[in-house]
Amino acid sequence: GTFGGFSGSQSTGALARPAPLRPELPGKRGFLSRHKTVGMVIGENGAQASALMGNLHTALKALEEDIASDERSLKEMNSNLGKIQQEADRLGRQIATEEAV
């Protein structure tokens, strides 16, 4: 109904609710959070994203170093395995010759 020229379902005009200053962020109900502008929120989000990218870059470098270290270890292990296999073959031939005598 209409009361004093105002319709309860009215969405435009002098009595319309103003648009929110910023998007509603779930869980962000801290001190003065209602008064942040969209620019302030975007700035904070940009700073957080930048910090996250820095952390990810550091973690990626550490992973790459770990992978390189693991590859060096694998090469060394393969080399040692080859030497052990050669020694085992040599011992097998030596045992076979001694048994044949």
Coordinates of N, CA and C in Angstrom, one line a residue:
G1 N 0.8 -1.2 0.0 CA 0.0 0.0 0.0 C 0.9 1.2 0.0
T2 N 0.1 2.3 -0.1 CA 0.8 3.6 -0.1 C 0.6 4.4 1.2
F3 N 1.6 4.9 1.7 CA 1.5 5.7 3.0 C 2.3 7.0 2.8
G4 N 1.6 8.1 2.8 CA 2.2 9.3 2.6 C 3.0 9.5 1.3
G5 N 2.5 8.8 0.2 CA 3.1 8.9 -1.1 C 4.3 7.9 -1.2
F6 N 4.5 7.1 -0.2 CA 5.6 6.1 -0.3 C 5.1 4.7 -0.4
S7 N 5.5 4.0 -1.5 CA 5.1 2.6 -1.7 C 6.2 1.7 -1.1
G8 N 5.9 0.7 -0.3 CA 6.9 -0.1 0.3 C 7.7 -0.9 -0.6
S9 N 7.3 -1.1 -1.9 CA 8.1 -1.8 -2.8 C 8.8 -0.9 -3.8
Q10 N 8.8 0.4 -3.5 CA 9.5 1.3 -4.3 C 11.0 1.1 -4.2
S11 N 11.7 1.1 -5.4 CA 13.1 0.9 -5.4 C 13.9 2.1 -6.0
T12 N 13.2 3.1 -6.5 CA 13.9 4.3 -7.0 C 13.3 5.5 -6.4
G13 N 14.0 6.6 -6.5 CA 13.4 7.9 -6.0 C 14.2 8.4 -4.8
A14 N 13.6 9.4 -4.2 CA 14.3 10.1 -3.1 C 14.6 9.2 -1.9
L15 N 13.7 8.3 -1.6 CA 13.8 7.4 -0.4 C 14.4 6.1 -0.7
A16 N 15.0 5.9 -1.9 CA 15.6 4.6 -2.2 C 16.8 4.4 -1.4
R17 N 17.2 3.2 -1.0 CA 18.4 2.9 -0.2 C 19.6 3.1 -1.1
P18 N 20.6 3.8 -0.5 CA 21.8 4.0 -1.3 C 22.6 2.7 -1.6
A19 N 23.3 2.7 -2.7 CA 24.1 1.5 -3.0 C 25.1 1.3 -1.9
P20 N 25.5 0.1 -1.6 CA 26.5 -0.2 -0.6 C 27.9 0.4 -1.1
L21 N 28.7 0.9 -0.1 CA 30.0 1.5 -0.4 C 30.9 0.5 -1.0
R22 N 30.8 -0.7 -0.6 CA 31.8 -1.8 -1.0 C 31.0 -3.1 -1.1
P23 N 31.6 -4.1 -1.8 CA 31.0 -5.4 -1.8 C 31.1 -6.0 -0.4
E24 N 30.1 -6.8 -0.1 CA 30.1 -7.4 1.2 C 31.1 -8.6 1.2
L25 N 32.0 -8.5 2.1 CA 33.0 -9.6 2.2 C 32.6 -10.5 3.4
P26 N 32.4 -11.8 3.2 CA 32.0 -12.6 4.3 C 33.1 -12.7 5.4
G27 N 32.6 -12.5 6.6 CA 33.6 -12.7 7.7 C 34.4 -11.4 8.0
K28 N 34.2 -10.4 7.2 CA 35.0 -9.1 7.4 C 34.1 -8.1 8.1
R29 N 33.9 -8.2 9.3 CA 33.0 -7.3 10.0 C 33.8 -6.6 11.1
G30 N 35.0 -6.2 10.8 CA 35.9 -5.5 11.8 C 35.5 -4.1 12.0
F31 N 36.3 -3.4 12.8 CA 36.1 -2.0 13.2 C 36.1 -1.1 11.9
L32 N 35.1 -0.4 11.7 CA 34.9 0.6 10.6 C 34.9 -0.1 9.3
S33 N 34.6 -1.4 9.2 CA 34.7 -2.1 7.9 C 33.5 -1.6 7.0
R34 N 32.4 -1.1 7.6 CA 31.3 -0.6 6.8 C 31.7 0.6 6.0
H35 N 32.8 1.3 6.4 CA 33.1 2.6 5.9 C 34.2 2.5 4.8
K36 N 34.6 1.3 4.4 CA 35.6 1.1 3.4 C 35.0 1.4 2.0
T37 N 35.7 2.1 1.2 CA 35.3 2.3 -0.2 C 35.7 1.1 -1.0
V38 N 35.2 1.0 -2.2 CA 35.6 -0.1 -3.1 C 37.1 0.0 -3.4
G39 N 37.6 1.2 -3.5 CA 39.0 1.4 -3.8 C 39.9 0.9 -2.7
M40 N 39.4 1.2 -1.4 CA 40.2 0.7 -0.3 C 40.2 -0.9 -0.2
V41 N 39.1 -1.5 -0.5 CA 39.0 -2.9 -0.5 C 39.9 -3.5 -1.6
I42 N 39.8 -2.9 -2.8 CA 40.6 -3.3 -3.9 C 42.1 -3.2 -3.6
G43 N 42.5 -2.1 -3.0 CA 43.9 -1.9 -2.5 C 44.3 -2.9 -1.6
E44 N 43.5 -3.2 -0.6 CA 43.9 -4.3 0.4 C 44.0 -5.6 -0.3
N45 N 43.0 -5.9 -1.2 CA 43.1 -7.2 -1.9 C 44.3 -7.3 -2.8
G46 N 44.7 -6.2 -3.4 CA 45.9 -6.1 -4.2 C 47.1 -6.4 -3.4
A47 N 47.2 -5.8 -2.2 CA 48.3 -6.0 -1.3 C 48.4 -7.4 -0.9
Q48 N 47.3 -8.0 -0.5 CA 47.3 -9.4 -0.1 C 47.7 -10.3 -1.2
A49 N 47.2 -10.0 -2.5 CA 47.5 -10.8 -3.6 C 49.0 -10.7 -3.9
S50 N 49.6 -9.5 -3.8 CA 51.0 -9.3 -4.0 C 51.8 -10.1 -3.0
A51 N 51.4 -10.1 -1.7 CA 52.2 -10.8 -0.7 C 52.1 -12.3 -0.9
L52 N 50.9 -12.8 -1.3 CA 50.7 -14.2 -1.6 C 51.5 -14.6 -2.8
M53 N 51.6 -13.8 -3.9 CA 52.5 -14.1 -5.0 C 53.9 -14.2 -4.6
G54 N 54.4 -13.3 -3.7 CA 55.7 -13.4 -3.2 C 56.0 -14.7 -2.5
N55 N 55.1 -15.0 -1.6 CA 55.2 -16.3 -0.9 C 55.2 -17.5 -1.8
L56 N 54.4 -17.5 -2.8 CA 54.3 -18.6 -3.8 C 55.6 -18.6 -4.6
H57 N 56.2 -17.5 -5.0 CA 57.4 -17.4 -5.7 C 58.6 -18.0 -4.9
T58 N 58.6 -17.7 -3.6 CA 59.6 -18.2 -2.7 C 59.5 -19.7 -2.5
A59 N 58.2 -20.2 -2.4 CA 58.0 -21.6 -2.2 C 58.4 -22.4 -3.5
L60 N 58.1 -21.8 -4.7 CA 58.4 -22.4 -6.0 C 59.9 -22.5 -6.1
K61 N 60.7 -21.5 -5.7 CA 62.2 -21.5 -5.8 C 62.7 -22.7 -4.9
A62 N 62.1 -22.8 -3.7 CA 62.5 -23.8 -2.8 C 62.2 -25.2 -3.4
L63 N 61.1 -25.4 -4.0 CA 60.7 -26.6 -4.6 C 61.7 -27.0 -5.7
E64 N 62.0 -25.9 -6.6 CA 62.9 -26.2 -7.7 C 64.3 -26.6 -7.2
E65 N 64.8 -26.0 -6.1 CA 66.0 -26.4 -5.5 C 66.0 -27.8 -4.9
D66 N 64.9 -28.2 -4.3 CA 64.7 -29.5 -3.8 C 64.7 -30.5 -5.0
I67 N 64.1 -30.2 -6.1 CA 64.0 -31.1 -7.2 C 65.4 -31.3 -7.8
A68 N 66.2 -30.2 -7.9 CA 67.5 -30.3 -8.5 C 68.4 -31.1 -7.5
S69 N 68.3 -30.9 -6.2 CA 69.0 -31.7 -5.3 C 68.7 -33.2 -5.4
D70 N 67.4 -33.5 -5.5 CA 66.9 -34.9 -5.6 C 67.4 -35.5 -6.9
E71 N 67.5 -34.7 -8.0 CA 68.0 -35.3 -9.3 C 69.5 -35.6 -9.1
R72 N 70.2 -34.7 -8.5 CA 71.7 -35.0 -8.2 C 71.8 -36.3 -7.4
S73 N 71.0 -36.4 -6.4 CA 71.1 -37.6 -5.5 C 70.7 -38.9 -6.3
L74 N 69.7 -38.8 -7.2 CA 69.3 -40.0 -8.0 C 70.5 -40.3 -9.0
K75 N 71.1 -39.4 -9.6 CA 72.3 -39.7 -10.5 C 73.4 -40.4 -9.7
E76 N 73.6 -39.9 -8.5 CA 74.7 -40.5 -7.7 C 74.3 -41.9 -7.3
M77 N 73.0 -42.1 -6.9 CA 72.5 -43.5 -6.6 C 72.6 -44.4 -7.8
N78 N 72.3 -43.9 -9.0 CA 72.3 -44.8 -10.2 C 73.8 -45.2 -10.4
S79 N 74.7 -44.2 -10.3 CA 76.1 -44.5 -10.5 C 76.6 -45.6 -9.5
N80 N 76.2 -45.4 -8.2 CA 76.6 -46.4 -7.2 C 76.0 -47.8 -7.5
L81 N 74.7 -47.8 -7.9 CA 74.1 -49.0 -8.3 C 74.8 -49.8 -9.4
G82 N 75.3 -49.0 -10.4 CA 76.0 -49.5 -11.5 C 77.3 -50.2 -11.0
K83 N 78.0 -49.5 -10.1 CA 79.3 -50.0 -9.6 C 79.0 -51.3 -8.8
I84 N 77.9 -51.3 -8.0 CA 77.6 -52.5 -7.2 C 77.3 -53.6 -8.1
Q85 N 76.5 -53.4 -9.2 CA 76.2 -54.4 -10.1 C 77.4 -55.0 -10.8
Q86 N 78.4 -54.1 -11.1 CA 79.6 -54.6 -11.7 C 80.4 -55.5 -10.8
E87 N 80.4 -55.0 -9.5 CA 81.1 -55.8 -8.5 C 80.5 -57.2 -8.3
A88 N 79.1 -57.2 -8.2 CA 78.4 -58.4 -8.1 C 78.7 -59.4 -9.2
D89 N 78.7 -58.9 -10.5 CA 79.0 -59.7 -11.6 C 80.4 -60.3 -11.5
R90 N 81.3 -59.4 -11.1 CA 82.7 -59.9 -11.0 C 82.8 -61.0 -10.0
L91 N 82.2 -60.8 -8.8 CA 82.2 -61.8 -7.8 C 81.5 -63.1 -8.3
G92 N 80.5 -63.0 -9.0 CA 79.8 -64.2 -9.6 C 80.7 -64.9 -10.5
R93 N 81.4 -64.2 -11.3 CA 82.4 -64.9 -12.2 C 83.5 -65.5 -11.5
Q94 N 84.0 -64.8 -10.4 CA 85.1 -65.4 -9.6 C 84.6 -66.7 -8.9
I95 N 83.4 -66.7 -8.4 CA 82.9 -67.9 -7.7 C 82.8 -69.0 -8.7
A96 N 82.3 -68.7 -9.9 CA 82.1 -69.7 -10.9 C 83.4 -70.3 -11.3
T97 N 84.5 -69.5 -11.4 CA 85.8 -70.1 -11.8 C 86.4 -70.9 -10.7
E98 N 86.2 -70.5 -9.4 CA 86.7 -71.3 -8.3 C 86.0 -72.6 -8.1
E99 N 84.7 -72.6 -8.4 CA 83.9 -73.9 -8.3 C 84.3 -74.8 -9.4
A100 N 84.7 -74.3 -10.6 CA 85.1 -75.1 -11.7 C 86.4 -75.8 -11.5
V101 N 87.3 -75.3 -10.6 CA 88.6 -75.8 -10.4 C 88.5 -77.1 -9.6

